[in-house]
Amino acid sequence: MAHNESLVALNGTQISYIGHDCKDIPDFLGDTYGLFARRLDLSFNQLRFSAVNRKTVSQSISCFKKSLCTNVKSLAGLETFIELEELIVDNNLLGNDLLLPRLPNLHTLTLNKNQLTDIEALLEHLADVTPSLKYLSLLGNEACPNQLVSPDKDEDDYQRYRYFVLHKLPQLKFLDTRKVTIKEVMEAQSRGAFMKVVKPKSEAPPNEAGSESHPLSYTPLPQGSRDAKNHRAHR
């Protein structure tokens, strides 16, 4: 698929390339906007993972699965967005192979409705490459036991997940749909390590990105972390 620069929505330092079925990040996005973009929205595409040079993500490997070291995968192209503060990649096909470059200024990350199941590996990776992260949303992934997408889960399951996430990423201020409380931080410090979410033994075949078969009422992250069109995790 040929990428067309006219499909990019530009608003100051905010870049949107939404709903164009791209399987990787077009080179022209980084070449054109990488040096000044603060917010990048790549929602409703078909982003998976693509091979990149090992050197590009060498700083990311230490806390990730060693089995990937011989065939490193990543969202190739993000390394050119050196000033990035917000990354929105909702409704894509990103799975446990997700590997980000180091993004020291990134404070907001939404990965809603992808194919993530291994919460521990993901959180350890984010702790390593996104040290400034404050806002995180993982709704619509198996890794996030929210009742909206997992009817067999209850509020206790979701709360345990929150404690585990905060144990791994204690600097978070907002997780999924609500603010992090002082009580949650204290509980995460004392018992969060024992709240690991069990990974499903079997998984149903993944839906295509943007599937409308199960409409979801996500409201991830505070208003200030969403664009002028009030972008949500599922349209």
PDB file of C-alpha atoms in Angstrom:
ATOM      1  CA  MET A   1       0.000   0.000   0.000  1.00  0.00           C
ATOM      2  CA  ALA A   2       1.424   3.351  -0.995  1.00  0.00           C
ATOM      3  CA  HIS A   3       1.531   5.872   1.789  1.00  0.00           C
ATOM      4  CA  ASN A   4       0.164   9.322   1.060  1.00  0.00           C
ATOM      5  CA  GLU A   5       1.419  12.296   3.049  1.00  0.00           C
ATOM      6  CA  SER A   6      -1.881  14.059   2.402  1.00  0.00           C
ATOM      7  CA  LEU A   7      -3.537  11.527   4.734  1.00  0.00           C
ATOM      8  CA  VAL A   8      -1.621  12.885   7.715  1.00  0.00           C
ATOM      9  CA  ALA A   9      -3.532  15.124  10.127  1.00  0.00           C
ATOM     10  CA  LEU A  10      -1.192  17.771  11.521  1.00  0.00           C
ATOM     11  CA  ASN A  11      -2.059  20.064  14.419  1.00  0.00           C
ATOM     12  CA  GLY A  12       1.021  21.830  15.716  1.00  0.00           C
ATOM     13  CA  THR A  13       3.177  19.084  17.209  1.00  0.00           C
ATOM     14  CA  GLN A  14       0.369  16.507  17.067  1.00  0.00           C
ATOM     15  CA  ILE A  15       0.530  13.963  14.240  1.00  0.00           C
ATOM     16  CA  SER A  16      -2.321  11.596  13.349  1.00  0.00           C
ATOM     17  CA  TYR A  17      -2.191   8.802  10.790  1.00  0.00           C
ATOM     18  CA  ILE A  18      -5.378   6.916  11.625  1.00  0.00           C
ATOM     19  CA  GLY A  19      -7.228   4.139   9.816  1.00  0.00           C
ATOM     20  CA  HIS A  20      -4.988   3.567   6.804  1.00  0.00           C
ATOM     21  CA  ASP A  21      -4.365  -0.187   7.266  1.00  0.00           C
ATOM     22  CA  CYS A  22      -0.598   0.256   7.395  1.00  0.00           C
ATOM     23  CA  LYS A  23       1.328  -2.725   8.750  1.00  0.00           C
ATOM     24  CA  ASP A  24       4.373  -0.690   9.687  1.00  0.00           C
ATOM     25  CA  ILE A  25       5.156   2.947  10.357  1.00  0.00           C
ATOM     26  CA  PRO A  26       5.702   4.779   7.047  1.00  0.00           C
ATOM     27  CA  ASP A  27       9.244   6.121   6.738  1.00  0.00           C
ATOM     28  CA  PHE A  28       8.018   9.547   5.693  1.00  0.00           C
ATOM     29  CA  LEU A  29       6.345  10.091   9.074  1.00  0.00           C
ATOM     30  CA  GLY A  30       9.650   9.979  10.905  1.00  0.00           C
ATOM     31  CA  ASP A  31      11.546  11.779   8.165  1.00  0.00           C
ATOM     32  CA  THR A  32       9.033  14.626   8.051  1.00  0.00           C
ATOM     33  CA  TYR A  33       7.782  14.949  11.624  1.00  0.00           C
ATOM     34  CA  GLY A  34      10.145  12.959  13.843  1.00  0.00           C
ATOM     35  CA  LEU A  35      12.240  15.870  15.056  1.00  0.00           C
ATOM     36  CA  PHE A  36       9.355  17.943  16.419  1.00  0.00           C
ATOM     37  CA  ALA A  37       6.341  15.666  16.972  1.00  0.00           C
ATOM     38  CA  ARG A  38       5.168  15.483  20.587  1.00  0.00           C
ATOM     39  CA  ARG A  39       2.057  13.374  19.999  1.00  0.00           C
ATOM     40  CA  LEU A  40       1.657  10.525  17.500  1.00  0.00           C
ATOM     41  CA  ASP A  41      -1.641   8.708  16.885  1.00  0.00           C
ATOM     42  CA  LEU A  42      -1.465   5.553  14.758  1.00  0.00           C
ATOM     43  CA  SER A  43      -4.788   4.032  15.796  1.00  0.00           C
ATOM     44  CA  PHE A  44      -6.967   1.807  13.616  1.00  0.00           C
ATOM     45  CA  ASN A  45      -4.177   0.447  11.457  1.00  0.00           C
ATOM     46  CA  GLN A  46      -2.722  -3.070  11.204  1.00  0.00           C
ATOM     47  CA  LEU A  47       0.570  -2.496  12.980  1.00  0.00           C
ATOM     48  CA  ARG A  48       2.193  -5.742  14.012  1.00  0.00           C
ATOM     49  CA  PHE A  49       5.942  -5.927  14.306  1.00  0.00           C
ATOM     50  CA  SER A  50       8.735  -5.562  11.814  1.00  0.00           C
ATOM     51  CA  ALA A  51      12.391  -6.480  11.756  1.00  0.00           C
ATOM     52  CA  VAL A  52      14.794  -3.713  12.699  1.00  0.00           C
ATOM     53  CA  ASN A  53      18.495  -3.365  13.155  1.00  0.00           C
ATOM     54  CA  ARG A  54      19.574  -4.779  16.507  1.00  0.00           C
ATOM     55  CA  LYS A  55      21.526  -1.596  17.297  1.00  0.00           C
ATOM     56  CA  THR A  56      18.335   0.484  17.133  1.00  0.00           C
ATOM     57  CA  VAL A  57      16.835  -1.185  20.173  1.00  0.00           C
ATOM     58  CA  SER A  58      19.928  -2.472  21.974  1.00  0.00           C
ATOM     59  CA  GLN A  59      18.991  -0.560  25.116  1.00  0.00           C
ATOM     60  CA  SER A  60      15.596  -2.257  25.172  1.00  0.00           C
ATOM     61  CA  ILE A  61      16.664  -5.878  25.137  1.00  0.00           C
ATOM     62  CA  SER A  62      18.036  -6.293  28.662  1.00  0.00           C
ATOM     63  CA  CYS A  63      14.628  -6.434  30.336  1.00  0.00           C
ATOM     64  CA  PHE A  64      12.818  -8.313  27.585  1.00  0.00           C
ATOM     65  CA  LYS A  65      12.704 -11.956  26.533  1.00  0.00           C
ATOM     66  CA  LYS A  66      16.183 -13.218  25.714  1.00  0.00           C
ATOM     67  CA  SER A  67      14.704 -15.495  23.069  1.00  0.00           C
ATOM     68  CA  LEU A  68      14.082 -12.428  20.905  1.00  0.00           C
ATOM     69  CA  CYS A  69      17.714 -11.355  20.830  1.00  0.00           C
ATOM     70  CA  THR A  70      18.487 -13.267  17.645  1.00  0.00           C
ATOM     71  CA  ASN A  71      15.524 -11.771  15.790  1.00  0.00           C
ATOM     72  CA  VAL A  72      14.679  -8.415  17.328  1.00  0.00           C
ATOM     73  CA  LYS A  73      11.208  -7.038  16.613  1.00  0.00           C
ATOM     74  CA  SER A  74       9.894  -3.538  17.098  1.00  0.00           C
ATOM     75  CA  LEU A  75       7.671  -0.731  15.890  1.00  0.00           C
ATOM     76  CA  ALA A  76      10.427   0.238  13.495  1.00  0.00           C
ATOM     77  CA  GLY A  77      10.528   3.960  12.877  1.00  0.00           C
ATOM     78  CA  LEU A  78       9.615   5.211  16.335  1.00  0.00           C
ATOM     79  CA  GLU A  79      13.273   5.817  17.144  1.00  0.00           C
ATOM     80  CA  THR A  80      13.172   8.870  14.875  1.00  0.00           C
ATOM     81  CA  PHE A  81      10.538  10.552  17.091  1.00  0.00           C
ATOM     82  CA  ILE A  82      13.087  11.794  19.592  1.00  0.00           C
ATOM     83  CA  GLU A  83      10.800  14.293  21.366  1.00  0.00           C
ATOM     84  CA  LEU A  84       7.701  12.072  21.551  1.00  0.00           C
ATOM     85  CA  GLU A  85       5.557  12.537  24.669  1.00  0.00           C
ATOM     86  CA  GLU A  86       2.308  10.768  23.715  1.00  0.00           C
ATOM     87  CA  LEU A  87       1.893   7.594  21.654  1.00  0.00           C
ATOM     88  CA  ILE A  88      -1.549   6.259  20.715  1.00  0.00           C
ATOM     89  CA  VAL A  89      -1.619   2.867  18.977  1.00  0.00           C
ATOM     90  CA  ASP A  90      -5.127   1.652  19.797  1.00  0.00           C
ATOM     91  CA  ASN A  91      -6.890  -0.910  17.595  1.00  0.00           C
ATOM     92  CA  ASN A  92      -3.869  -2.490  15.962  1.00  0.00           C
ATOM     93  CA  LEU A  93      -2.438  -6.029  15.935  1.00  0.00           C
ATOM     94  CA  LEU A  94       0.432  -5.563  18.386  1.00  0.00           C
ATOM     95  CA  GLY A  95       1.279  -8.649  20.421  1.00  0.00           C
ATOM     96  CA  ASN A  96       3.872  -9.889  22.881  1.00  0.00           C
ATOM     97  CA  ASP A  97       6.649  -9.247  20.341  1.00  0.00           C
ATOM     98  CA  LEU A  98       6.152  -5.516  20.876  1.00  0.00           C
ATOM     99  CA  LEU A  99       9.490  -3.837  21.400  1.00  0.00           C
ATOM    100  CA  LEU A 100       9.787  -0.068  21.643  1.00  0.00           C
ATOM    101  CA  PRO A 101      12.920   2.034  21.266  1.00  0.00           C
ATOM    102  CA  ARG A 102      13.883   4.080  24.288  1.00  0.00           C
ATOM    103  CA  LEU A 103      11.507   7.051  24.529  1.00  0.00           C
ATOM    104  CA  PRO A 104      12.737   9.099  27.508  1.00  0.00           C
ATOM    105  CA  ASN A 105      10.097  11.840  27.209  1.00  0.00           C
ATOM    106  CA  LEU A 106       7.050   9.614  26.688  1.00  0.00           C
ATOM    107  CA  HIS A 107       4.475  10.207  29.438  1.00  0.00           C
ATOM    108  CA  THR A 108       1.329   8.822  27.762  1.00  0.00           C
ATOM    109  CA  LEU A 109       0.920   5.437  26.078  1.00  0.00           C
ATOM    110  CA  THR A 110      -2.328   3.802  25.001  1.00  0.00           C
ATOM    111  CA  LEU A 111      -2.273   0.271  23.624  1.00  0.00           C
ATOM    112  CA  ASN A 112      -5.999  -0.388  23.788  1.00  0.00           C
ATOM    113  CA  LYS A 113      -7.470  -3.273  21.818  1.00  0.00           C
ATOM    114  CA  ASN A 114      -4.352  -5.014  20.601  1.00  0.00           C
ATOM    115  CA  GLN A 115      -3.248  -8.625  21.160  1.00  0.00           C
ATOM    116  CA  LEU A 116      -1.148  -8.362  24.321  1.00  0.00           C
ATOM    117  CA  THR A 117      -1.349 -11.282  26.750  1.00  0.00           C
ATOM    118  CA  ASP A 118       1.958 -11.259  28.675  1.00  0.00           C
ATOM    119  CA  ILE A 119       1.563  -8.411  31.153  1.00  0.00           C
ATOM    120  CA  GLU A 120       4.800  -9.013  33.063  1.00  0.00           C
ATOM    121  CA  ALA A 121       7.085  -8.906  30.015  1.00  0.00           C
ATOM    122  CA  LEU A 122       5.316  -5.798  28.745  1.00  0.00           C
ATOM    123  CA  LEU A 123       5.613  -3.925  32.044  1.00  0.00           C
ATOM    124  CA  GLU A 124       9.275  -4.807  32.490  1.00  0.00           C
ATOM    125  CA  HIS A 125       9.938  -3.575  28.975  1.00  0.00           C
ATOM    126  CA  LEU A 126       8.053  -0.306  29.563  1.00  0.00           C
ATOM    127  CA  ALA A 127       9.917   0.244  32.835  1.00  0.00           C
ATOM    128  CA  ASP A 128      13.155   0.024  30.878  1.00  0.00           C
ATOM    129  CA  VAL A 129      12.338   2.181  27.840  1.00  0.00           C
ATOM    130  CA  THR A 130       9.711   4.689  29.048  1.00  0.00           C
ATOM    131  CA  PRO A 131      11.066   6.068  32.345  1.00  0.00           C
ATOM    132  CA  SER A 132       8.764   9.130  32.277  1.00  0.00           C
ATOM    133  CA  LEU A 133       5.527   7.188  31.717  1.00  0.00           C
ATOM    134  CA  LYS A 134       2.592   8.527  33.752  1.00  0.00           C
ATOM    135  CA  TYR A 135      -0.518   7.552  31.759  1.00  0.00           C
ATOM    136  CA  LEU A 136      -1.060   3.988  30.497  1.00  0.00           C
ATOM    137  CA  SER A 137      -4.108   2.249  29.041  1.00  0.00           C
ATOM    138  CA  LEU A 138      -4.286  -1.438  28.079  1.00  0.00           C
ATOM    139  CA  LEU A 139      -8.034  -1.958  27.732  1.00  0.00           C
ATOM    140  CA  GLY A 140      -9.174  -4.558  25.236  1.00  0.00           C
ATOM    141  CA  ASN A 141      -6.143  -6.833  25.666  1.00  0.00           C
ATOM    142  CA  GLU A 142      -6.135 -10.256  27.329  1.00  0.00           C
ATOM    143  CA  ALA A 143      -3.422  -8.843  29.587  1.00  0.00           C
ATOM    144  CA  CYS A 144      -5.994  -6.451  31.086  1.00  0.00           C
ATOM    145  CA  PRO A 145      -8.811  -8.384  32.862  1.00  0.00           C
ATOM    146  CA  ASN A 146     -11.483  -5.742  32.447  1.00  0.00           C
ATOM    147  CA  GLN A 147     -15.135  -6.825  32.521  1.00  0.00           C
ATOM    148  CA  LEU A 148     -15.863  -4.870  29.343  1.00  0.00           C
ATOM    149  CA  VAL A 149     -13.923  -7.424  27.319  1.00  0.00           C
ATOM    150  CA  SER A 150     -13.617 -10.343  29.773  1.00  0.00           C
ATOM    151  CA  PRO A 151     -17.087 -11.134  31.191  1.00  0.00           C
ATOM    152  CA  ASP A 152     -15.623 -14.010  33.221  1.00  0.00           C
ATOM    153  CA  LYS A 153     -13.484 -11.535  35.188  1.00  0.00           C
ATOM    154  CA  ASP A 154     -14.708  -9.455  38.101  1.00  0.00           C
ATOM    155  CA  GLU A 155     -13.645  -6.252  39.821  1.00  0.00           C
ATOM    156  CA  ASP A 156     -11.312  -8.173  42.142  1.00  0.00           C
ATOM    157  CA  ASP A 157      -9.432  -9.569  39.141  1.00  0.00           C
ATOM    158  CA  TYR A 158      -9.097  -6.100  37.677  1.00  0.00           C
ATOM    159  CA  GLN A 159      -7.961  -4.600  40.974  1.00  0.00           C
ATOM    160  CA  ARG A 160      -5.267  -7.239  41.352  1.00  0.00           C
ATOM    161  CA  TYR A 161      -4.101  -6.361  37.852  1.00  0.00           C
ATOM    162  CA  ARG A 162      -3.882  -2.697  38.853  1.00  0.00           C
ATOM    163  CA  TYR A 163      -1.776  -3.558  41.904  1.00  0.00           C
ATOM    164  CA  PHE A 164       0.592  -5.618  39.763  1.00  0.00           C
ATOM    165  CA  VAL A 165       0.939  -2.883  37.140  1.00  0.00           C
ATOM    166  CA  LEU A 166       1.648  -0.290  39.839  1.00  0.00           C
ATOM    167  CA  HIS A 167       4.190  -2.603  41.433  1.00  0.00           C
ATOM    168  CA  LYS A 168       6.083  -2.687  38.137  1.00  0.00           C
ATOM    169  CA  LEU A 169       5.429   0.961  37.176  1.00  0.00           C
ATOM    170  CA  PRO A 170       5.082   2.845  40.494  1.00  0.00           C
ATOM    171  CA  GLN A 171       5.330   6.249  38.811  1.00  0.00           C
ATOM    172  CA  LEU A 172       1.968   5.893  37.008  1.00  0.00           C
ATOM    173  CA  LYS A 173      -0.675   8.517  37.793  1.00  0.00           C
ATOM    174  CA  PHE A 174      -3.484   7.165  35.606  1.00  0.00           C
ATOM    175  CA  LEU A 175      -4.204   3.572  34.531  1.00  0.00           C
ATOM    176  CA  ASP A 176      -6.888   2.659  31.996  1.00  0.00           C
ATOM    177  CA  THR A 177     -10.070   4.490  33.007  1.00  0.00           C
ATOM    178  CA  ARG A 178      -9.176   5.998  36.363  1.00  0.00           C
ATOM    179  CA  LYS A 179      -6.596   7.792  38.446  1.00  0.00           C
ATOM    180  CA  VAL A 180      -4.174   5.907  40.625  1.00  0.00           C
ATOM    181  CA  THR A 181      -4.964   6.393  44.316  1.00  0.00           C
ATOM    182  CA  ILE A 182      -2.585   6.637  47.250  1.00  0.00           C
ATOM    183  CA  LYS A 183      -4.181   3.499  48.675  1.00  0.00           C
ATOM    184  CA  GLU A 184      -3.420   1.602  45.468  1.00  0.00           C
ATOM    185  CA  VAL A 185       0.190   2.753  45.500  1.00  0.00           C
ATOM    186  CA  MET A 186       0.638   1.575  49.089  1.00  0.00           C
ATOM    187  CA  GLU A 187      -1.018  -1.770  48.366  1.00  0.00           C
ATOM    188  CA  ALA A 188       1.111  -2.217  45.259  1.00  0.00           C
ATOM    189  CA  GLN A 189       4.255  -1.589  47.280  1.00  0.00           C
ATOM    190  CA  SER A 190       3.350  -4.174  49.910  1.00  0.00           C
ATOM    191  CA  ARG A 191       1.601  -6.892  47.904  1.00  0.00           C
ATOM    192  CA  GLY A 192       1.772  -6.022  44.223  1.00  0.00           C
ATOM    193  CA  ALA A 193       4.474  -8.571  43.448  1.00  0.00           C
ATOM    194  CA  PHE A 194       2.028 -11.355  44.332  1.00  0.00           C
ATOM    195  CA  MET A 195      -0.812 -10.050  42.149  1.00  0.00           C
ATOM    196  CA  LYS A 196       0.467 -11.268  38.785  1.00  0.00           C
ATOM    197  CA  VAL A 197      -2.291 -11.883  36.265  1.00  0.00           C
ATOM    198  CA  VAL A 198      -2.281 -15.462  34.998  1.00  0.00           C
ATOM    199  CA  LYS A 199      -1.730 -15.658  31.257  1.00  0.00           C
ATOM    200  CA  PRO A 200      -4.518 -17.549  29.421  1.00  0.00           C
ATOM    201  CA  LYS A 201      -3.535 -21.112  28.471  1.00  0.00           C
ATOM    202  CA  SER A 202      -5.313 -20.866  25.146  1.00  0.00           C
ATOM    203  CA  GLU A 203      -6.293 -17.892  23.095  1.00  0.00           C
ATOM    204  CA  ALA A 204      -9.044 -17.440  20.522  1.00  0.00           C
ATOM    205  CA  PRO A 205      -7.957 -16.415  17.017  1.00  0.00           C
ATOM    206  CA  PRO A 206      -7.307 -12.664  17.052  1.00  0.00           C
ATOM    207  CA  ASN A 207      -9.832 -10.335  15.468  1.00  0.00           C
ATOM    208  CA  GLU A 208      -8.767  -7.983  12.735  1.00  0.00           C
ATOM    209  CA  ALA A 209      -7.935  -4.485  13.908  1.00  0.00           C
ATOM    210  CA  GLY A 210     -10.953  -2.231  14.123  1.00  0.00           C
ATOM    211  CA  SER A 211     -13.448  -5.114  14.311  1.00  0.00           C
ATOM    212  CA  GLU A 212     -16.939  -3.958  15.189  1.00  0.00           C
ATOM    213  CA  SER A 213     -18.113  -7.345  16.469  1.00  0.00           C
ATOM    214  CA  HIS A 214     -17.846  -6.328  20.125  1.00  0.00           C
ATOM    215  CA  PRO A 215     -18.462  -2.599  20.610  1.00  0.00           C
ATOM    216  CA  LEU A 216     -16.681  -1.293  23.701  1.00  0.00           C
ATOM    217  CA  SER A 217     -17.255   1.850  25.721  1.00  0.00           C
ATOM    218  CA  TYR A 218     -13.676   2.782  26.531  1.00  0.00           C
ATOM    219  CA  THR A 219     -12.843   6.119  28.082  1.00  0.00           C
ATOM    220  CA  PRO A 220      -9.081   5.761  28.569  1.00  0.00           C
ATOM    221  CA  LEU A 221      -6.915   8.479  30.046  1.00  0.00           C
ATOM    222  CA  PRO A 222      -7.857  11.985  31.144  1.00  0.00           C
ATOM    223  CA  GLN A 223      -9.258  14.589  28.781  1.00  0.00           C
ATOM    224  CA  GLY A 224      -5.925  16.337  28.407  1.00  0.00           C
ATOM    225  CA  SER A 225      -4.382  13.207  26.940  1.00  0.00           C
ATOM    226  CA  ARG A 226      -6.899  12.899  24.103  1.00  0.00           C
ATOM    227  CA  ASP A 227      -7.062  14.874  20.888  1.00  0.00           C
ATOM    228  CA  ALA A 228      -9.541  17.518  19.852  1.00  0.00           C
ATOM    229  CA  LYS A 229     -11.822  14.908  18.319  1.00  0.00           C
ATOM    230  CA  ASN A 230     -12.103  13.133  21.691  1.00  0.00           C
ATOM    231  CA  HIS A 231     -10.488  10.019  20.235  1.00  0.00           C
ATOM    232  CA  ARG A 232     -11.452   6.854  22.076  1.00  0.00           C
ATOM    233  CA  ALA A 233     -10.134   3.328  21.957  1.00  0.00           C
ATOM    234  CA  HIS A 234     -13.001   2.103  19.793  1.00  0.00           C
ATOM    235  CA  ARG A 235     -15.132   4.026  17.398  1.00  0.00           C
TER     236      ARG A 235
END
